[in-house]
CSV table of C-alpha atoms in Angstrom, one decimal:
chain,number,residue,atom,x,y,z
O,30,UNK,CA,0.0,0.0,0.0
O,31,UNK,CA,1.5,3.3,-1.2
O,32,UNK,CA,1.1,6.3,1.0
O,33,UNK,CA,-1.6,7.5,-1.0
O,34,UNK,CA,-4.2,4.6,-0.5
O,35,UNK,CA,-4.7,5.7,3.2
O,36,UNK,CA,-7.2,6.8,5.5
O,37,UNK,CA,-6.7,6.5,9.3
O,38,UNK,CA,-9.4,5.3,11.7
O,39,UNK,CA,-8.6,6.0,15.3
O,40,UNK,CA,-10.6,5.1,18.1
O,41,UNK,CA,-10.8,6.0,21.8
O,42,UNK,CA,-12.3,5.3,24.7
O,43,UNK,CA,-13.8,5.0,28.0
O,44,UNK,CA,-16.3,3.0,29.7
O,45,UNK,CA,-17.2,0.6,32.5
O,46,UNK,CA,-17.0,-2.2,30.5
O,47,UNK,CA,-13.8,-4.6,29.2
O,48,UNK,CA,-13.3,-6.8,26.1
O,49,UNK,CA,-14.5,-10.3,25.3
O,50,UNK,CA,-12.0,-12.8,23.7
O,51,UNK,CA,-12.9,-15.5,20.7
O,52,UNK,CA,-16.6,-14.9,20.8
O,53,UNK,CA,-18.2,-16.4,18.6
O,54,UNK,CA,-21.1,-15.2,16.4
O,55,UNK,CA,-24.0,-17.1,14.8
O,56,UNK,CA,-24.5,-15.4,11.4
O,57,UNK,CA,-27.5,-12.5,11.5
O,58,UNK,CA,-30.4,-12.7,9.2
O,59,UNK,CA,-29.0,-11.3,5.8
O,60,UNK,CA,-33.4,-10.5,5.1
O,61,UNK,CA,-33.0,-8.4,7.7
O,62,UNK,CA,-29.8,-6.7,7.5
O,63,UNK,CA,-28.4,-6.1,4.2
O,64,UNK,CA,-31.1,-7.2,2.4
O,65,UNK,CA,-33.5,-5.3,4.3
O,66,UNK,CA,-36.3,-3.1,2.3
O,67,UNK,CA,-37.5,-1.1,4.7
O,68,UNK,CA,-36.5,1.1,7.8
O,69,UNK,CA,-39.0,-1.6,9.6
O,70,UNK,CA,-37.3,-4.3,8.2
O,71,UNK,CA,-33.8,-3.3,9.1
O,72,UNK,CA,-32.9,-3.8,12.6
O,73,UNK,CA,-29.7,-1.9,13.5
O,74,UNK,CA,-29.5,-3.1,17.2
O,75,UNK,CA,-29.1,-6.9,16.0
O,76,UNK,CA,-26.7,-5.0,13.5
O,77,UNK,CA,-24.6,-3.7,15.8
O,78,UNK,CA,-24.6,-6.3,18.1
O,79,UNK,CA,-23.9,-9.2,14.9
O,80,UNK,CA,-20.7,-6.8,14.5
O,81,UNK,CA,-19.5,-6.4,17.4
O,82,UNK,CA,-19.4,-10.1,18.7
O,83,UNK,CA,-17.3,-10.1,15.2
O,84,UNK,CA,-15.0,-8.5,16.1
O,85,UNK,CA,-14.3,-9.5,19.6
O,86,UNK,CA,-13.6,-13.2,18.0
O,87,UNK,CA,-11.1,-11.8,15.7
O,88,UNK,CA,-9.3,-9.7,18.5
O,89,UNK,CA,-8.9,-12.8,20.6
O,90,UNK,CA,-5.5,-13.5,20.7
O,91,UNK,CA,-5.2,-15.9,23.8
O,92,UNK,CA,-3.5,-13.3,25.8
O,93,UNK,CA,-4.7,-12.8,29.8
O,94,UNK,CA,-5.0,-9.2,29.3
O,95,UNK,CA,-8.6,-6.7,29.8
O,96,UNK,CA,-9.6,-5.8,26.3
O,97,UNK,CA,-12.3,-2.5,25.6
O,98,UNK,CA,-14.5,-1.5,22.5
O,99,UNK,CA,-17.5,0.5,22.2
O,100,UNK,CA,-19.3,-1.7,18.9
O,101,UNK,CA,-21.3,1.3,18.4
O,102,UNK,CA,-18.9,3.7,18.1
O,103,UNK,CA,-16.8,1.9,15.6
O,104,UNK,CA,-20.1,1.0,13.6
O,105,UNK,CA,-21.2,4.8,13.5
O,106,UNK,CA,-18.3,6.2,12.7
O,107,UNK,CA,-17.8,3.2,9.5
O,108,UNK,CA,-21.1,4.1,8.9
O,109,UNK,CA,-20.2,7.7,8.0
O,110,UNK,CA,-17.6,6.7,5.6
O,111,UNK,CA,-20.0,4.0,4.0
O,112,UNK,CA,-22.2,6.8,3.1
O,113,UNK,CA,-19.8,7.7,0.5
O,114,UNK,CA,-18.3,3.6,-0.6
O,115,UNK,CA,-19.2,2.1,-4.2
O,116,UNK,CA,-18.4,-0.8,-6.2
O,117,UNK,CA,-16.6,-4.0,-4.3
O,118,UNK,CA,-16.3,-1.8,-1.2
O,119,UNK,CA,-19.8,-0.5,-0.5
O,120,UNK,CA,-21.0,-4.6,-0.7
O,121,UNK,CA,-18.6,-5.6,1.4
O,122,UNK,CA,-18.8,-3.4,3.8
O,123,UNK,CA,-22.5,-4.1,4.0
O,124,UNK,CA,-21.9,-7.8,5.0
O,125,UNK,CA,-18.8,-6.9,7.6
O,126,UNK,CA,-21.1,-4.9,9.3
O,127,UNK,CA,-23.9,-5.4,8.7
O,128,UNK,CA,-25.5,-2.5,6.8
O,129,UNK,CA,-28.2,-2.5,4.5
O,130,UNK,CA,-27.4,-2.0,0.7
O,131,UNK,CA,-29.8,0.6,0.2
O,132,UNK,CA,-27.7,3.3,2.4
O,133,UNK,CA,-31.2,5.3,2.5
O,134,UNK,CA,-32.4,2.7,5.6
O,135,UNK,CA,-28.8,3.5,7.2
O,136,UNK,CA,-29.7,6.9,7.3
O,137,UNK,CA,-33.2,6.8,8.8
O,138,UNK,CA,-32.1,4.0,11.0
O,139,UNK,CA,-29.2,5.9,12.5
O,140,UNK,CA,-30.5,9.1,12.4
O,141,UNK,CA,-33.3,7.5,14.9
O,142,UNK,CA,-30.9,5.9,17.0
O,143,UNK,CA,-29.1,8.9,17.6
O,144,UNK,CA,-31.9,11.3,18.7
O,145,UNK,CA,-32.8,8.2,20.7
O,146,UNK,CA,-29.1,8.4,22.6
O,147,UNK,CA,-29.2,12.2,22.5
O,148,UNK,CA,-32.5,12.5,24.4
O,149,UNK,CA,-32.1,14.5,27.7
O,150,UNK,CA,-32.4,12.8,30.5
O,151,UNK,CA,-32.0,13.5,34.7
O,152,UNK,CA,-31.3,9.9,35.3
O,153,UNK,CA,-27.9,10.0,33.4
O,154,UNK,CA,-25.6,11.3,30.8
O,155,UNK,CA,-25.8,9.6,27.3
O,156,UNK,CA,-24.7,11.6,24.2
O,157,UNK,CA,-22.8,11.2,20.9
O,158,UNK,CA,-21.8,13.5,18.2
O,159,UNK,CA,-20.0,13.0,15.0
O,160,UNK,CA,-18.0,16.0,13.0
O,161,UNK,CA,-15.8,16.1,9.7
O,162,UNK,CA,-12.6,18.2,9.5
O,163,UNK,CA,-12.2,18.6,6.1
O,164,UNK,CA,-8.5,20.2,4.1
O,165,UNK,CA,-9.3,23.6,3.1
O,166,UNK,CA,-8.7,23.3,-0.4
O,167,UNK,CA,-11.2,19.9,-0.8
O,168,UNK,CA,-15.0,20.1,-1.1
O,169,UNK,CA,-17.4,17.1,0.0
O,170,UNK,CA,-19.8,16.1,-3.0
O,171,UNK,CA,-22.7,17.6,-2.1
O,172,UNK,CA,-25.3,14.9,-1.7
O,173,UNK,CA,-22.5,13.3,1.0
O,174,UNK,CA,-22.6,16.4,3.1
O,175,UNK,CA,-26.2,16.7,3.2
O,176,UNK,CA,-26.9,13.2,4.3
O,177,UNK,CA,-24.0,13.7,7.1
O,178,UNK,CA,-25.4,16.8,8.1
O,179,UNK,CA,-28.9,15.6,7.6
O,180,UNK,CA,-28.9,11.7,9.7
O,181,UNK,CA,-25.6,12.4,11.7
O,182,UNK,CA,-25.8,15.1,12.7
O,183,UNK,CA,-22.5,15.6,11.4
O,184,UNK,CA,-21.0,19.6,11.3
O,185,UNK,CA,-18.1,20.2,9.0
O,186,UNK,CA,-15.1,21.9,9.8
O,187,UNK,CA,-12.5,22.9,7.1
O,188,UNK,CA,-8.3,22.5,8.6
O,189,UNK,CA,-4.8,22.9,6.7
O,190,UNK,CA,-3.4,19.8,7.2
O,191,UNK,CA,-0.5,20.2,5.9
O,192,UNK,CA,0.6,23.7,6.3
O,193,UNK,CA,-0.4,23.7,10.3
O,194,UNK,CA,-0.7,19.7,11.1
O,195,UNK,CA,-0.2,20.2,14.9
O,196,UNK,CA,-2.5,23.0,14.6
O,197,UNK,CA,-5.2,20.8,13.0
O,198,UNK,CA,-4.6,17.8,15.1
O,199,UNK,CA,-4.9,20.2,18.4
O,200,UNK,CA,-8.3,21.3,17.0
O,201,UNK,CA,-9.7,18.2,16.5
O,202,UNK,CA,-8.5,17.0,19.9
O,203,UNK,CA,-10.5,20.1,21.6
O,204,UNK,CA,-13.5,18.8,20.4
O,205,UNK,CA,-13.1,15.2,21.3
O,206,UNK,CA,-12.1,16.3,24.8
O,207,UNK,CA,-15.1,18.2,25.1
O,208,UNK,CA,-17.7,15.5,23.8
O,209,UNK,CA,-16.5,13.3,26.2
O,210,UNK,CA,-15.9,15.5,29.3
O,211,UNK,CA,-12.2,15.7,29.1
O,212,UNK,CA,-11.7,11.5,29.4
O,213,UNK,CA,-10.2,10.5,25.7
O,214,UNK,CA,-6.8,13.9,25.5
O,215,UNK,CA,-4.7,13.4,22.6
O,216,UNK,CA,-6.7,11.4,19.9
O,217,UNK,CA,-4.5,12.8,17.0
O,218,UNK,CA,-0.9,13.2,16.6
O,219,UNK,CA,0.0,15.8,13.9
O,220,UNK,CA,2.4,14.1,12.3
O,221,UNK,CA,0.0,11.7,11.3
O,222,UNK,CA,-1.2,14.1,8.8
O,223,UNK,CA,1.1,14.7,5.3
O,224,UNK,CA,0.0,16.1,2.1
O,225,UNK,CA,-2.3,13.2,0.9
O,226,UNK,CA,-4.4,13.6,4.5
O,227,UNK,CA,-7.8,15.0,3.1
O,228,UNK,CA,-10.4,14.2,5.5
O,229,UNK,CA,-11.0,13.2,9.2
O,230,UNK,CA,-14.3,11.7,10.6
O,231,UNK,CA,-14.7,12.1,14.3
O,232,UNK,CA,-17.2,10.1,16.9
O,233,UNK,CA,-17.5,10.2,20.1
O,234,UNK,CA,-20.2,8.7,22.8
O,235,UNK,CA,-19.8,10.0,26.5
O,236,UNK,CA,-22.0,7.8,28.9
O,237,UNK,CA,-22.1,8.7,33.4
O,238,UNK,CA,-25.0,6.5,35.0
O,239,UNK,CA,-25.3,5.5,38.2
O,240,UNK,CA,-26.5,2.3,39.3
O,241,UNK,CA,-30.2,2.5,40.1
O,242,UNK,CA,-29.5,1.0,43.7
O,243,UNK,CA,-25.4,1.7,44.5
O,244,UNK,CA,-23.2,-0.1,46.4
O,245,UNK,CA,-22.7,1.3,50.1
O,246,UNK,CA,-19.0,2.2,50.1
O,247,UNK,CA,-18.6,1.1,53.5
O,248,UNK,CA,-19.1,-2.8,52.1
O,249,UNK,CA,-16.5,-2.8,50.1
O,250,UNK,CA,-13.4,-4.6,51.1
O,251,UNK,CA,-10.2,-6.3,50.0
O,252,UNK,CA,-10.6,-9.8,48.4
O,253,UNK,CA,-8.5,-11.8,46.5
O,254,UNK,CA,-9.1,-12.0,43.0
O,255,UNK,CA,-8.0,-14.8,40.8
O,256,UNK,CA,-6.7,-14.5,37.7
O,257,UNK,CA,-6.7,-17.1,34.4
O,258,UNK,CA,-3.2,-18.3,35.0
O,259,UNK,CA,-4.0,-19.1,38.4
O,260,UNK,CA,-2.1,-16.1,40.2
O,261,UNK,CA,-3.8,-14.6,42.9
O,262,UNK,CA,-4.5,-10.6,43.5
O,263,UNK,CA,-5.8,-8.5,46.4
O,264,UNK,CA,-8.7,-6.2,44.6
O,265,UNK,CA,-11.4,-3.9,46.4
O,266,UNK,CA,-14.5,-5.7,45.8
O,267,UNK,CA,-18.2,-4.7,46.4
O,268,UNK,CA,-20.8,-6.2,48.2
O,269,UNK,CA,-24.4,-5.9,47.9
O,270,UNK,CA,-27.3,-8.4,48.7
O,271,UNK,CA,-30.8,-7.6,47.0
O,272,UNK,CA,-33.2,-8.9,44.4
O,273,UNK,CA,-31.0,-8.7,40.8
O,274,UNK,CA,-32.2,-9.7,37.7
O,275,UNK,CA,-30.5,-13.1,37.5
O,276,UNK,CA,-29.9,-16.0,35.3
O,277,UNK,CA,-27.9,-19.3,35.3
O,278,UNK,CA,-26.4,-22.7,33.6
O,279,UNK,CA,-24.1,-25.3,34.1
O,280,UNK,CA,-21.5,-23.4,32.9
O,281,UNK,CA,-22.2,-20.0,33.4
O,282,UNK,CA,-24.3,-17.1,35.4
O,283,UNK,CA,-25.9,-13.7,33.7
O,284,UNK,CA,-26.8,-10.6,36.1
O,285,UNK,CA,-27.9,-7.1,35.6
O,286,UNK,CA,-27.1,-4.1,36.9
O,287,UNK,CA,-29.4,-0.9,36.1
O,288,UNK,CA,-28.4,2.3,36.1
O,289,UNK,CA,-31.0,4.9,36.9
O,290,UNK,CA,-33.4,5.4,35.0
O,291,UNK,CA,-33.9,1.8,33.4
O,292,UNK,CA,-32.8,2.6,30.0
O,293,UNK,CA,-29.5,1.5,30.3
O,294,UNK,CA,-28.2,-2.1,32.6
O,295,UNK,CA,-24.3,-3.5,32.8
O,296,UNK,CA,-24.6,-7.4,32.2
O,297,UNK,CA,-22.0,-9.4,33.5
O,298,UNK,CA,-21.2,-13.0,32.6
O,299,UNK,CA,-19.1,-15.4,34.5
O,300,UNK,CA,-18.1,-18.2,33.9
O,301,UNK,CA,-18.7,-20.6,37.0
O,302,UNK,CA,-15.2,-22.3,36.4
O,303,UNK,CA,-12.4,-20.2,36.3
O,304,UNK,CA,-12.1,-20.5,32.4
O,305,UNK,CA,-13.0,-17.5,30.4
O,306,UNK,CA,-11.0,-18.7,27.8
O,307,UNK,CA,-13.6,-21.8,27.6
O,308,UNK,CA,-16.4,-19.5,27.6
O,309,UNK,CA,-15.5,-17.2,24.8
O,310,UNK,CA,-14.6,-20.0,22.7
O,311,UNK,CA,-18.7,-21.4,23.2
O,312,UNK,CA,-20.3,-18.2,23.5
O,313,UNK,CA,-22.1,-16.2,20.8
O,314,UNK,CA,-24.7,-13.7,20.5
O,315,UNK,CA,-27.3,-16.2,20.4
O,316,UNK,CA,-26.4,-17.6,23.8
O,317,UNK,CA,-25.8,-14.1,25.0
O,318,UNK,CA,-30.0,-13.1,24.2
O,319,UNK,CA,-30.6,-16.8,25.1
O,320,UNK,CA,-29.1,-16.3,28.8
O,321,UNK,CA,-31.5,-12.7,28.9
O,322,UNK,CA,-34.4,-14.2,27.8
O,323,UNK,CA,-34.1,-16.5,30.9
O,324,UNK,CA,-33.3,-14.1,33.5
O,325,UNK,CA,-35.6,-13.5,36.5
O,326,UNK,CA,-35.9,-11.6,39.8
O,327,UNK,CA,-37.3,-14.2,41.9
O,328,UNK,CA,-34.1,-14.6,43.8
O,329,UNK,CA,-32.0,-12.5,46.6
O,330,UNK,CA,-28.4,-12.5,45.0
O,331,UNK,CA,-25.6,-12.1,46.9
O,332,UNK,CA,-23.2,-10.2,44.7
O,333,UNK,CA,-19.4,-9.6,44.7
O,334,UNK,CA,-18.1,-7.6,41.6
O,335,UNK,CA,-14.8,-5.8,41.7
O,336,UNK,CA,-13.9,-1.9,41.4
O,337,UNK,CA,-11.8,-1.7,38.0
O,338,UNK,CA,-10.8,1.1,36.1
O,339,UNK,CA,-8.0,0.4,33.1
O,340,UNK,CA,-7.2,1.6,29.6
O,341,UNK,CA,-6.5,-0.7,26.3
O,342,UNK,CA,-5.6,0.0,23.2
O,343,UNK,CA,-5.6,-2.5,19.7
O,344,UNK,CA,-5.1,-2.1,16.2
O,345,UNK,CA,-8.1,-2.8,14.0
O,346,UNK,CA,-7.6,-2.9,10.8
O,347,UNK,CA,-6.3,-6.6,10.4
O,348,UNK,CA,-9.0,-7.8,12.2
O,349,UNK,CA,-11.5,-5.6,9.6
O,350,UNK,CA,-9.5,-7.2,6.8
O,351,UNK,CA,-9.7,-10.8,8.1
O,352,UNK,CA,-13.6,-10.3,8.4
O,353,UNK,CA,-13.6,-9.4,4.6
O,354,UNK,CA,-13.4,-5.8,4.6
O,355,UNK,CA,-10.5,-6.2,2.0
O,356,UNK,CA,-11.1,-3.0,-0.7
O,357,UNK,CA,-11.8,-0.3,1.8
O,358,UNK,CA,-8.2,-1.3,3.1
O,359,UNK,CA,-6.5,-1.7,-0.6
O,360,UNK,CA,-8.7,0.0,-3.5
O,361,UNK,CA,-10.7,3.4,-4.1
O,362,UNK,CA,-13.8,2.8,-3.0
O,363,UNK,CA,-14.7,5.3,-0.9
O,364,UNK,CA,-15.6,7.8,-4.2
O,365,UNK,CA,-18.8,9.7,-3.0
O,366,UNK,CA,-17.1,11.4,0.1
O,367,UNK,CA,-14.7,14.4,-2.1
O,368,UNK,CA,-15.3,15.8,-5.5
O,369,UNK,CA,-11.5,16.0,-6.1
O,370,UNK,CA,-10.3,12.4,-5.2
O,371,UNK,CA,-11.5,9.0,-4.1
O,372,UNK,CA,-10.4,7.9,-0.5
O,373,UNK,CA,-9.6,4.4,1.0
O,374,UNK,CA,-8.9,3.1,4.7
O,375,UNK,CA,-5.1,2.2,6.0
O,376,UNK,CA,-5.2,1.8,9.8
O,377,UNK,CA,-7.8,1.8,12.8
O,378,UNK,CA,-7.2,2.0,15.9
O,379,UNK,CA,-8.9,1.5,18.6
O,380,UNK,CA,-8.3,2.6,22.4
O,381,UNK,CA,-10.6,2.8,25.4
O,382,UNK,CA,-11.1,3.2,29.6
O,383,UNK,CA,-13.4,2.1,31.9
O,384,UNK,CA,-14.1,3.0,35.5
O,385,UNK,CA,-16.5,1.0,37.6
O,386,UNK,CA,-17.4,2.2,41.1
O,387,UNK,CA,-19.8,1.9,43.9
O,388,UNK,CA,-21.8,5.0,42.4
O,389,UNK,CA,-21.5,3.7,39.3
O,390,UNK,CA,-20.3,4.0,35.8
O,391,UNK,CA,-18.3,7.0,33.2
O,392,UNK,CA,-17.9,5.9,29.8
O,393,UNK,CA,-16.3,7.9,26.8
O,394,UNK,CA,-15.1,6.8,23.2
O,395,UNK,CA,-14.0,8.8,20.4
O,396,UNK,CA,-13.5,7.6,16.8
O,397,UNK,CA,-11.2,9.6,14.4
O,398,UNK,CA,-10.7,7.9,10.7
O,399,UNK,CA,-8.1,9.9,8.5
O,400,UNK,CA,-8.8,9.7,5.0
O,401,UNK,CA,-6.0,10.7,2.3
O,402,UNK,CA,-5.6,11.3,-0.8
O,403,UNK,CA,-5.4,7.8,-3.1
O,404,UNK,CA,-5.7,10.4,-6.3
O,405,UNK,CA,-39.4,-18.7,41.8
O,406,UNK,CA,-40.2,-20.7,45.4
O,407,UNK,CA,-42.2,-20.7,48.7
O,408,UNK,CA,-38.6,-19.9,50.7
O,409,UNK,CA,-36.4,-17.4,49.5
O,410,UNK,CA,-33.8,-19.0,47.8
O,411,UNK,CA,-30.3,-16.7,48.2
O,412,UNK,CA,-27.8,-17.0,45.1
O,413,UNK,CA,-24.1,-16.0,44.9
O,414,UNK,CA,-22.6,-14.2,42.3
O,415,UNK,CA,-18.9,-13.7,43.4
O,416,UNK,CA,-17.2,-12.1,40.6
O,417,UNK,CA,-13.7,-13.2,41.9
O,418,UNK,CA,-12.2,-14.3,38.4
O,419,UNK,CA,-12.1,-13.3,34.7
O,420,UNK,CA,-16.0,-12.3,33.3
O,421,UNK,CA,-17.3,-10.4,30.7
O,422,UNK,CA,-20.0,-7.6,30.7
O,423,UNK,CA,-21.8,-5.6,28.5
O,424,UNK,CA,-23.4,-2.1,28.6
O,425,UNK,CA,-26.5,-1.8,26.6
O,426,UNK,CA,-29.4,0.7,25.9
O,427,UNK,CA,-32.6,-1.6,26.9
O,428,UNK,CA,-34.6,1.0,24.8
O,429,UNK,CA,-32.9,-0.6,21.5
O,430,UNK,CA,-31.0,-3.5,22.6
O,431,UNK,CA,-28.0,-2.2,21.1
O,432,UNK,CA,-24.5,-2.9,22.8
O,433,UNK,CA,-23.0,0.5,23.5
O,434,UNK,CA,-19.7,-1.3,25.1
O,435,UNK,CA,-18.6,-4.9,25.8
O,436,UNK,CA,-15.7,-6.3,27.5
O,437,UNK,CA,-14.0,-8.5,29.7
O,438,UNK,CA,-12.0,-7.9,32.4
O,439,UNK,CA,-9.2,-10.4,33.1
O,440,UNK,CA,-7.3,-8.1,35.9
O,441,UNK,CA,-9.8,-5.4,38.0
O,442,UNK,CA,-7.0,-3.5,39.1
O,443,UNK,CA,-5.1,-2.7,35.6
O,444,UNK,CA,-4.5,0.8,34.7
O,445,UNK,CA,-2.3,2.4,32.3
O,446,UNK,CA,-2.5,2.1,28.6
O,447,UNK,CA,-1.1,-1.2,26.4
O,448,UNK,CA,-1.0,-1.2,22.5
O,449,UNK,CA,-0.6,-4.4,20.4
């Protein structure tokens, strides 16, 4: 790949949840994906979700480390530059993630979703935005930047990349510190940006809930926490007993946490045996809304979950390419974003942060792609959910369905940045 054929898709965040390891995913309904005919076909939760157990089985790489992506920031902000994708790379885009062919039920679809995240609340904090920082002497084609503006909500900003990179990169790292309340700093380095940089689409989702009923500070105390390989640690862990939305198997246990207001809920998995390794490998999204489906609140639940709070950071683009996302990557697909040139994808990268407390949860991500130029019982029955070993847990907006964040957490007390 020459220098030319490149865009550049950062993306950051921070959340309360980790990453999940090789997940797998039973394949979603093509009828009602990419096939899809109408907005009420097309459902972009299951969408979302289809993708982002995806790509969590091809970021498993057997290691014992926590692991962080937000699936919908990733898919919004690939979404943005699908608007604008023809040929080869508009179809396969569509079956990586899961979009519909006729980009006009992308729109609608995301355009609703978005209001729906952007509606005020008191509970909680929920928002996204998107924006494009465009080189000052490029022009978008007109029917791209009306659509952007239109069912993104997407503002357009024009920058000199290459007469003031570090200029340009501090810009567009103002406004990502902003959307998220100052968590994701530093998002773009300058001297990623030459004289074939022509573009930048930014993302960002900033989530702050707390949990509808929080854990009394006072309860917490030190436990020993037990990692894959057997070591053990000393992590703060919180204790609360009450009626949870619970669910169980042989193998495995499912609760939920709410946050206030009862649009949003954490969902942690454990595995009963200390094996997360054995439960990503036989877990999908099917077994993930089969374990829901079963939950109930019949029980008291004695719960142990530990504080975490940890950054991680991975490469995405080989995992994108291995999924079949081959000419967004290699060819000039993306030919409805610029009237001057036609743009493709080089590198995405993906960083995030969680921080989970006994108030509750803050959650940012941002997402930058840089585009160049390429030319029940009588007695109560009391369970026990003790959290003392690898899980993995979810975020997700119960208004949609749609996974916001999902992770795993393989060591609670982790926190400084690693890149692969």
């Amino acid at each position: 790949m020459t220098p030319k054929q490149t865009i550049l898709a950062i993306l950051l965040l921070t959340l309360s949840i980790t990453c999940i390891g090789c997940i797998e995913n039973t394949q979603a309904d093509p009828d009602t994906t990419i096939n899809a005919r109408s907005v009420e076909e097309y459902d972009l939760a299951a969408a979302n979700n289809a993708f982002a157990f995806d790509l969590y089985s091809e970021l498993q790489d057997g290691s014992d480390e926590n692991l962080l992506i937000s699936p919908y920031s990733i898919f919004t902000a690939m979404a943005i530059c699908y608007e604008g994708a023809e040929g080869t790379t508009h179809q396969q885009m569509a079956e990586v993630l899961y979009y519909p062919l006729d980009k006009s039920i992308l729109r609608i679809a995301a355009k609703d979703y978005i209001d729906t995240v952007n509606r005020d609340s008191n509970d909680y904090e929920l928002e996204t935005a998107n924006a494009l920082w465009l080189r000052e002497d490029q022009r978008l084609v007109a029917d791209y930047e009306k659509n952007i503006e239109e069912y993104y909500n997407g503002n357009v900003e024009k920058l000199d990349f290459e007469g003031r990179p570090e200029e340009s990169a501090r810009v567009v790292n103002e406004w990502v510190e902003e959307q998220t309340n100052n968590k994701i700093k530093d998002l773009i380095n300058g001297q990623s940006f030459d004289g074939y940089t022509k573009l930048v689409v930014t993302n960002a989702i900033y989530f702050n809930g707390k949990w509808k009923e929080e854990f009394m500070e006072h309860r917490t105390s030190e436990e020993t926490f037990y990692l894959s390989g057997g070591e053990k640690i000393q992590t703060d862990m919180m204790y609360a007993i009450r009626k949870f939305s619970y669910g169980e198997t042989p193998e495995t246990k499912i609760l939920e946490l709410p946050y206030k207001g009862d649009d949003l809920s954490m969902y942690i998995v454990l595995p009963n045996d200390n094996d997360i390794e054995a439960l990503e490998n036989n877990f999908n999204s099917h077994d993930y809304e089969k374990l829901k489906r079963e939950m109930d609140e019949e029980h008291e639940v004695n719960i142990w979950l530990p504080k975490f709070k940890f950054q991680t950071k991975k490469e995405l683009s080989s995992p994108l390419i291995s999924m079949g996302l081959t000419d967004a990557f290699t060819e000039f697909g993306l030919s409805g974003i610029t009237e001057e040139t036609d743009l493709t994808i080089s590198e995405v990268i993906h960083q995030a942060s969680i921080d989970v407390q006994e108030k509750g949860t803050e959650a940012a991500a941002a997402t930058a792609v840089e585009a160049v130029d390429c030319a029940m019982v009588d007695e109560p029955i009391i369970k026990e959910f003790r959290a003392d070993h690898p899980f993995i847990f979810f975020i997700e907006d119960k208004r949609t369905g749609c996974i916001l964040f999902m992770g795993k957490v393989e060591h609670p007390e982790y926190d400084e940045i690693t890149a692969k």
